Amino acid sequence: MEKTLIIFKPSAMERGYVGQIITRFQQKGLIISGCKMMQLDEKILREHYAHLVDKPFFPNLMAAMMASPVIVMCLRGKDAINVVRLMTGATNGREALPGTIRGDFSSSNQENIIHASSCPEDAAAEVARFFRPEEIFDWVPQNIRFVYSAFEMD
Ligand code: TYD
């Protein structure tokens, strides 16, 4: 099973949507492998958004990501990276499809509720960036055989 990294951004924290979004992930059958609250700072954001540091919107993005504490979460599941990206929707909430998290909770390109890892390389780096190894739990819920068929289990 794959691991992926979610950040409940200040837009989710301030607007009180964390619970509804966790419910969606659990309904889907994704397993919570790690979860904690933290205040992001410039150092970690420059690493996390290294591909965007030269963009004109980067200072605004950094301020938005530091506007409140965030909740970071590691989710585990079969093809979890792609599954969570599909559930997340397009970057711009105004273009994200209804039914996706951004499509249902965001009307903004920046205040778009959650971050979700985009590929296996990023997911591995992001989980390691936000969690110490002992903060990640490789537990398997008892009901897993009702989430995936025997043929789908790794
Ligand atoms: P990006 O990694 O391109 O998208 P995603 O979050 O969908 O993987 O961008 C990271 C964040 O930067 C994005 O969630 C919100 C912010 N952002 C802006 O504020 N303006 C923009 O034009 C873009 C492309 C991103």
PDB file of C-alpha atoms and ligand atoms in Angstrom:
ATOM      1  CA  MET A   1       0.000   0.000   0.000  1.00  0.00           C
ATOM      2  CA  GLU A   2       1.118   3.566  -0.710  1.00  0.00           C
ATOM      3  CA  LYS A   3       1.512   6.451   1.710  1.00  0.00           C
ATOM      4  CA  THR A   4       0.603  10.039   0.879  1.00  0.00           C
ATOM      5  CA  LEU A   5       0.896  13.339   2.745  1.00  0.00           C
ATOM      6  CA  ILE A   6      -2.046  15.660   3.374  1.00  0.00           C
ATOM      7  CA  ILE A   7      -1.915  19.148   4.875  1.00  0.00           C
ATOM      8  CA  PHE A   8      -5.127  20.666   6.190  1.00  0.00           C
ATOM      9  CA  LYS A   9      -4.296  24.240   5.223  1.00  0.00           C
ATOM     10  CA  PRO A  10      -5.299  27.299   7.274  1.00  0.00           C
ATOM     11  CA  SER A  11      -8.358  27.647   4.982  1.00  0.00           C
ATOM     12  CA  ALA A  12      -9.622  24.255   6.264  1.00  0.00           C
ATOM     13  CA  MET A  13      -8.641  25.017   9.875  1.00  0.00           C
ATOM     14  CA  GLU A  14     -10.213  28.490   9.969  1.00  0.00           C
ATOM     15  CA  ARG A  15     -13.406  27.421   8.193  1.00  0.00           C
ATOM     16  CA  GLY A  16     -13.891  24.323  10.319  1.00  0.00           C
ATOM     17  CA  TYR A  17     -13.860  21.667   7.578  1.00  0.00           C
ATOM     18  CA  VAL A  18     -11.227  19.290   8.975  1.00  0.00           C
ATOM     19  CA  GLY A  19     -13.759  16.794  10.359  1.00  0.00           C
ATOM     20  CA  GLN A  20     -15.822  16.604   7.168  1.00  0.00           C
ATOM     21  CA  ILE A  21     -12.704  16.026   5.088  1.00  0.00           C
ATOM     22  CA  ILE A  22     -11.308  13.320   7.385  1.00  0.00           C
ATOM     23  CA  THR A  23     -14.729  11.637   7.154  1.00  0.00           C
ATOM     24  CA  ARG A  24     -14.419  11.556   3.354  1.00  0.00           C
ATOM     25  CA  PHE A  25     -10.992   9.899   3.551  1.00  0.00           C
ATOM     26  CA  GLN A  26     -12.248   7.317   6.048  1.00  0.00           C
ATOM     27  CA  GLN A  27     -15.376   6.599   3.988  1.00  0.00           C
ATOM     28  CA  LYS A  28     -13.089   5.897   1.038  1.00  0.00           C
ATOM     29  CA  GLY A  29     -11.220   3.273   3.083  1.00  0.00           C
ATOM     30  CA  LEU A  30      -7.963   5.177   3.488  1.00  0.00           C
ATOM     31  CA  ILE A  31      -6.052   4.400   6.685  1.00  0.00           C
ATOM     32  CA  ILE A  32      -4.761   7.183   8.946  1.00  0.00           C
ATOM     33  CA  SER A  33      -1.088   6.304   9.489  1.00  0.00           C
ATOM     34  CA  GLY A  34       0.027   9.586  11.062  1.00  0.00           C
ATOM     35  CA  CYS A  35      -1.608  12.779  12.283  1.00  0.00           C
ATOM     36  CA  LYS A  36      -0.386  15.880  14.112  1.00  0.00           C
ATOM     37  CA  MET A  37      -0.863  19.620  14.449  1.00  0.00           C
ATOM     38  CA  MET A  38       1.968  22.032  13.766  1.00  0.00           C
ATOM     39  CA  GLN A  39       2.782  25.639  12.896  1.00  0.00           C
ATOM     40  CA  LEU A  40       4.552  25.813   9.530  1.00  0.00           C
ATOM     41  CA  ASP A  41       7.493  28.200   9.135  1.00  0.00           C
ATOM     42  CA  GLU A  42       9.404  29.732   6.240  1.00  0.00           C
ATOM     43  CA  LYS A  43      12.103  27.039   6.273  1.00  0.00           C
ATOM     44  CA  ILE A  44       9.781  24.065   5.842  1.00  0.00           C
ATOM     45  CA  LEU A  45       7.605  25.927   3.309  1.00  0.00           C
ATOM     46  CA  ARG A  46      10.605  26.818   1.139  1.00  0.00           C
ATOM     47  CA  GLU A  47      11.426  23.085   1.026  1.00  0.00           C
ATOM     48  CA  HIS A  48       7.852  21.934   0.546  1.00  0.00           C
ATOM     49  CA  TYR A  49       7.100  24.449  -2.213  1.00  0.00           C
ATOM     50  CA  ALA A  50      10.640  24.526  -3.707  1.00  0.00           C
ATOM     51  CA  HIS A  51       9.115  24.286  -7.214  1.00  0.00           C
ATOM     52  CA  LEU A  52       7.266  27.583  -6.618  1.00  0.00           C
ATOM     53  CA  VAL A  53       9.801  29.845  -4.832  1.00  0.00           C
ATOM     54  CA  ASP A  54      10.358  31.978  -7.941  1.00  0.00           C
ATOM     55  CA  LYS A  55       6.643  32.528  -8.637  1.00  0.00           C
ATOM     56  CA  PRO A  56       5.205  36.010  -7.983  1.00  0.00           C
ATOM     57  CA  PHE A  57       2.530  34.523  -5.708  1.00  0.00           C
ATOM     58  CA  PHE A  58       5.044  32.719  -3.469  1.00  0.00           C
ATOM     59  CA  PRO A  59       5.150  35.372  -0.669  1.00  0.00           C
ATOM     60  CA  ASN A  60       1.328  35.330  -0.492  1.00  0.00           C
ATOM     61  CA  LEU A  61       1.312  31.530  -0.512  1.00  0.00           C
ATOM     62  CA  MET A  62       3.795  31.425   2.376  1.00  0.00           C
ATOM     63  CA  ALA A  63       1.754  33.908   4.416  1.00  0.00           C
ATOM     64  CA  ALA A  64      -1.428  31.933   3.723  1.00  0.00           C
ATOM     65  CA  MET A  65       0.191  28.660   4.826  1.00  0.00           C
ATOM     66  CA  MET A  66       1.438  30.261   8.085  1.00  0.00           C
ATOM     67  CA  ALA A  67      -1.853  32.034   8.918  1.00  0.00           C
ATOM     68  CA  SER A  68      -2.837  29.402  11.497  1.00  0.00           C
ATOM     69  CA  PRO A  69      -1.567  26.030  12.712  1.00  0.00           C
ATOM     70  CA  VAL A  70      -2.186  23.196  10.267  1.00  0.00           C
ATOM     71  CA  ILE A  71      -2.890  19.481  10.637  1.00  0.00           C
ATOM     72  CA  VAL A  72      -0.604  17.157   8.706  1.00  0.00           C
ATOM     73  CA  MET A  73      -1.744  13.624   7.993  1.00  0.00           C
ATOM     74  CA  CYS A  74      -0.231  10.537   6.419  1.00  0.00           C
ATOM     75  CA  LEU A  75      -2.848   8.365   4.685  1.00  0.00           C
ATOM     76  CA  ARG A  76      -2.198   4.830   3.506  1.00  0.00           C
ATOM     77  CA  GLY A  77      -4.061   2.750   0.952  1.00  0.00           C
ATOM     78  CA  LYS A  78      -3.861   1.037  -2.392  1.00  0.00           C
ATOM     79  CA  ASP A  79      -2.850   3.679  -4.977  1.00  0.00           C
ATOM     80  CA  ALA A  80      -3.393   6.222  -2.182  1.00  0.00           C
ATOM     81  CA  ILE A  81      -1.468   9.023  -3.924  1.00  0.00           C
ATOM     82  CA  ASN A  82      -3.668   8.991  -7.020  1.00  0.00           C
ATOM     83  CA  VAL A  83      -6.860   8.258  -5.070  1.00  0.00           C
ATOM     84  CA  VAL A  84      -6.309  11.277  -2.806  1.00  0.00           C
ATOM     85  CA  ARG A  85      -5.355  13.569  -5.710  1.00  0.00           C
ATOM     86  CA  LEU A  86      -8.586  12.599  -7.480  1.00  0.00           C
ATOM     87  CA  MET A  87     -10.546  13.295  -4.289  1.00  0.00           C
ATOM     88  CA  THR A  88      -8.704  16.650  -3.904  1.00  0.00           C
ATOM     89  CA  GLY A  89      -9.482  18.061  -7.354  1.00  0.00           C
ATOM     90  CA  ALA A  90      -7.839  20.784  -9.441  1.00  0.00           C
ATOM     91  CA  THR A  91      -5.627  23.406  -7.783  1.00  0.00           C
ATOM     92  CA  ASN A  92      -8.070  26.247  -8.408  1.00  0.00           C
ATOM     93  CA  GLY A  93     -11.220  25.648  -6.368  1.00  0.00           C
ATOM     94  CA  ARG A  94     -13.287  27.439  -8.999  1.00  0.00           C
ATOM     95  CA  GLU A  95     -12.186  24.865 -11.582  1.00  0.00           C
ATOM     96  CA  ALA A  96     -12.215  21.790  -9.334  1.00  0.00           C
ATOM     97  CA  LEU A  97     -15.110  19.462 -10.097  1.00  0.00           C
ATOM     98  CA  PRO A  98     -18.073  19.321  -7.728  1.00  0.00           C
ATOM     99  CA  GLY A  99     -17.683  16.246  -5.534  1.00  0.00           C
ATOM    100  CA  THR A 100     -13.982  16.871  -5.020  1.00  0.00           C
ATOM    101  CA  ILE A 101     -12.730  18.437  -1.780  1.00  0.00           C
ATOM    102  CA  ARG A 102     -11.596  21.646  -3.466  1.00  0.00           C
ATOM    103  CA  GLY A 103     -14.669  21.631  -5.715  1.00  0.00           C
ATOM    104  CA  ASP A 104     -16.972  21.455  -2.705  1.00  0.00           C
ATOM    105  CA  PHE A 105     -15.124  23.608  -0.131  1.00  0.00           C
ATOM    106  CA  SER A 106     -13.023  26.162  -2.076  1.00  0.00           C
ATOM    107  CA  SER A 107     -13.565  29.062  -4.471  1.00  0.00           C
ATOM    108  CA  SER A 108      -9.901  30.054  -4.600  1.00  0.00           C
ATOM    109  CA  ASN A 109      -6.646  29.216  -6.371  1.00  0.00           C
ATOM    110  CA  GLN A 110      -4.707  29.747  -3.121  1.00  0.00           C
ATOM    111  CA  GLU A 111      -7.134  29.115  -0.251  1.00  0.00           C
ATOM    112  CA  ASN A 112      -7.752  25.600  -1.541  1.00  0.00           C
ATOM    113  CA  ILE A 113      -8.260  23.676   1.726  1.00  0.00           C
ATOM    114  CA  ILE A 114      -5.733  20.830   1.496  1.00  0.00           C
ATOM    115  CA  HIS A 115      -2.378  19.872   0.070  1.00  0.00           C
ATOM    116  CA  ALA A 116      -1.997  16.319  -1.268  1.00  0.00           C
ATOM    117  CA  SER A 117       1.209  14.702  -2.574  1.00  0.00           C
ATOM    118  CA  SER A 118       1.340  14.561  -6.369  1.00  0.00           C
ATOM    119  CA  CYS A 119       3.582  11.544  -7.140  1.00  0.00           C
ATOM    120  CA  PRO A 120       5.422   8.706  -5.344  1.00  0.00           C
ATOM    121  CA  GLU A 121       8.742  10.606  -5.140  1.00  0.00           C
ATOM    122  CA  ASP A 122       7.067  13.679  -3.631  1.00  0.00           C
ATOM    123  CA  ALA A 123       4.959  11.578  -1.254  1.00  0.00           C
ATOM    124  CA  ALA A 124       8.022   9.807   0.177  1.00  0.00           C
ATOM    125  CA  ALA A 125       9.910  13.110   0.594  1.00  0.00           C
ATOM    126  CA  GLU A 126       6.877  14.866   2.118  1.00  0.00           C
ATOM    127  CA  VAL A 127       6.066  12.141   4.661  1.00  0.00           C
ATOM    128  CA  ALA A 128       9.725  12.231   5.744  1.00  0.00           C
ATOM    129  CA  ARG A 129       9.655  16.056   5.866  1.00  0.00           C
ATOM    130  CA  PHE A 130       6.677  16.302   8.200  1.00  0.00           C
ATOM    131  CA  PHE A 131       6.890  13.113  10.306  1.00  0.00           C
ATOM    132  CA  ARG A 132       9.580  11.345  12.286  1.00  0.00           C
ATOM    133  CA  PRO A 133       9.647   7.576  11.562  1.00  0.00           C
ATOM    134  CA  GLU A 134       8.136   6.727  14.968  1.00  0.00           C
ATOM    135  CA  GLU A 135       5.142   9.000  14.243  1.00  0.00           C
ATOM    136  CA  ILE A 136       4.016   6.788  11.340  1.00  0.00           C
ATOM    137  CA  PHE A 137       2.004   3.677  12.219  1.00  0.00           C
ATOM    138  CA  ASP A 138       1.805   0.810   9.727  1.00  0.00           C
ATOM    139  CA  TRP A 139      -1.307  -0.608  11.391  1.00  0.00           C
ATOM    140  CA  VAL A 140      -4.045  -2.321   9.424  1.00  0.00           C
ATOM    141  CA  PRO A 141      -7.672  -1.997  10.548  1.00  0.00           C
ATOM    142  CA  GLN A 142      -9.539  -5.260  11.127  1.00  0.00           C
ATOM    143  CA  ASN A 143     -12.106  -4.395   8.439  1.00  0.00           C
ATOM    144  CA  ILE A 144      -9.512  -4.127   5.650  1.00  0.00           C
ATOM    145  CA  ARG A 145     -10.833  -7.302   3.948  1.00  0.00           C
ATOM    146  CA  PHE A 146     -14.122  -5.473   3.406  1.00  0.00           C
ATOM    147  CA  VAL A 147     -12.308  -2.490   1.848  1.00  0.00           C
ATOM    148  CA  TYR A 148     -10.196  -4.460  -0.674  1.00  0.00           C
ATOM    149  CA  SER A 149     -10.696  -7.911  -2.178  1.00  0.00           C
ATOM    150  CA  ALA A 150      -8.134 -10.628  -1.429  1.00  0.00           C
ATOM    151  CA  PHE A 151      -6.778 -10.163  -4.981  1.00  0.00           C
ATOM    152  CA  GLU A 152      -6.054  -6.491  -4.320  1.00  0.00           C
ATOM    153  CA  MET A 153      -4.099  -6.952  -1.104  1.00  0.00           C
ATOM    154  CA  ASP A 154      -0.313  -6.539  -1.376  1.00  0.00           C
TER     155      ASP A 154
HETATM  156  P1  TYD B   1       0.821  23.430  -7.033  1.00  0.00           P
HETATM  157  O1  TYD B   1       1.862  22.508  -6.471  1.00  0.00           O
HETATM  158  O2  TYD B   1       0.995  23.901  -8.450  1.00  0.00           O
HETATM  159  O3  TYD B   1      -0.661  22.778  -6.952  1.00  0.00           O
HETATM  160  P2  TYD B   1      -1.339  21.666  -6.033  1.00  0.00           P
HETATM  161  O4  TYD B   1      -1.521  22.224  -4.641  1.00  0.00           O
HETATM  162  O5  TYD B   1      -2.675  21.403  -6.705  1.00  0.00           O
HETATM  163  O6  TYD B   1      -0.435  20.458  -6.056  1.00  0.00           O
HETATM  164  O7  TYD B   1       0.717  24.744  -6.118  1.00  0.00           O
HETATM  165  C1  TYD B   1       0.871  24.658  -4.738  1.00  0.00           C
HETATM  166  C2  TYD B   1      -0.010  25.691  -4.102  1.00  0.00           C
HETATM  167  O8  TYD B   1       0.388  26.988  -4.507  1.00  0.00           O
HETATM  168  C3  TYD B   1      -1.481  25.589  -4.484  1.00  0.00           C
HETATM  169  O9  TYD B   1      -2.171  24.585  -3.763  1.00  0.00           O
HETATM  170  C4  TYD B   1      -1.956  26.970  -4.172  1.00  0.00           C
HETATM  171  C5  TYD B   1      -0.759  27.842  -4.521  1.00  0.00           C
HETATM  172  N1  TYD B   1      -0.908  28.468  -5.853  1.00  0.00           N
HETATM  173  C6  TYD B   1      -1.339  29.772  -5.931  1.00  0.00           C
HETATM  174  O10 TYD B   1      -1.605  30.417  -4.901  1.00  0.00           O
HETATM  175  N2  TYD B   1      -1.477  30.355  -7.174  1.00  0.00           N
HETATM  176  C7  TYD B   1      -1.214  29.669  -8.310  1.00  0.00           C
HETATM  177  O11 TYD B   1      -1.347  30.251  -9.431  1.00  0.00           O
HETATM  178  C8  TYD B   1      -0.783  28.310  -8.216  1.00  0.00           C
HETATM  179  C9  TYD B   1      -0.470  27.514  -9.471  1.00  0.00           C
HETATM  180  C10 TYD B   1      -0.621  27.745  -6.976  1.00  0.00           C
END
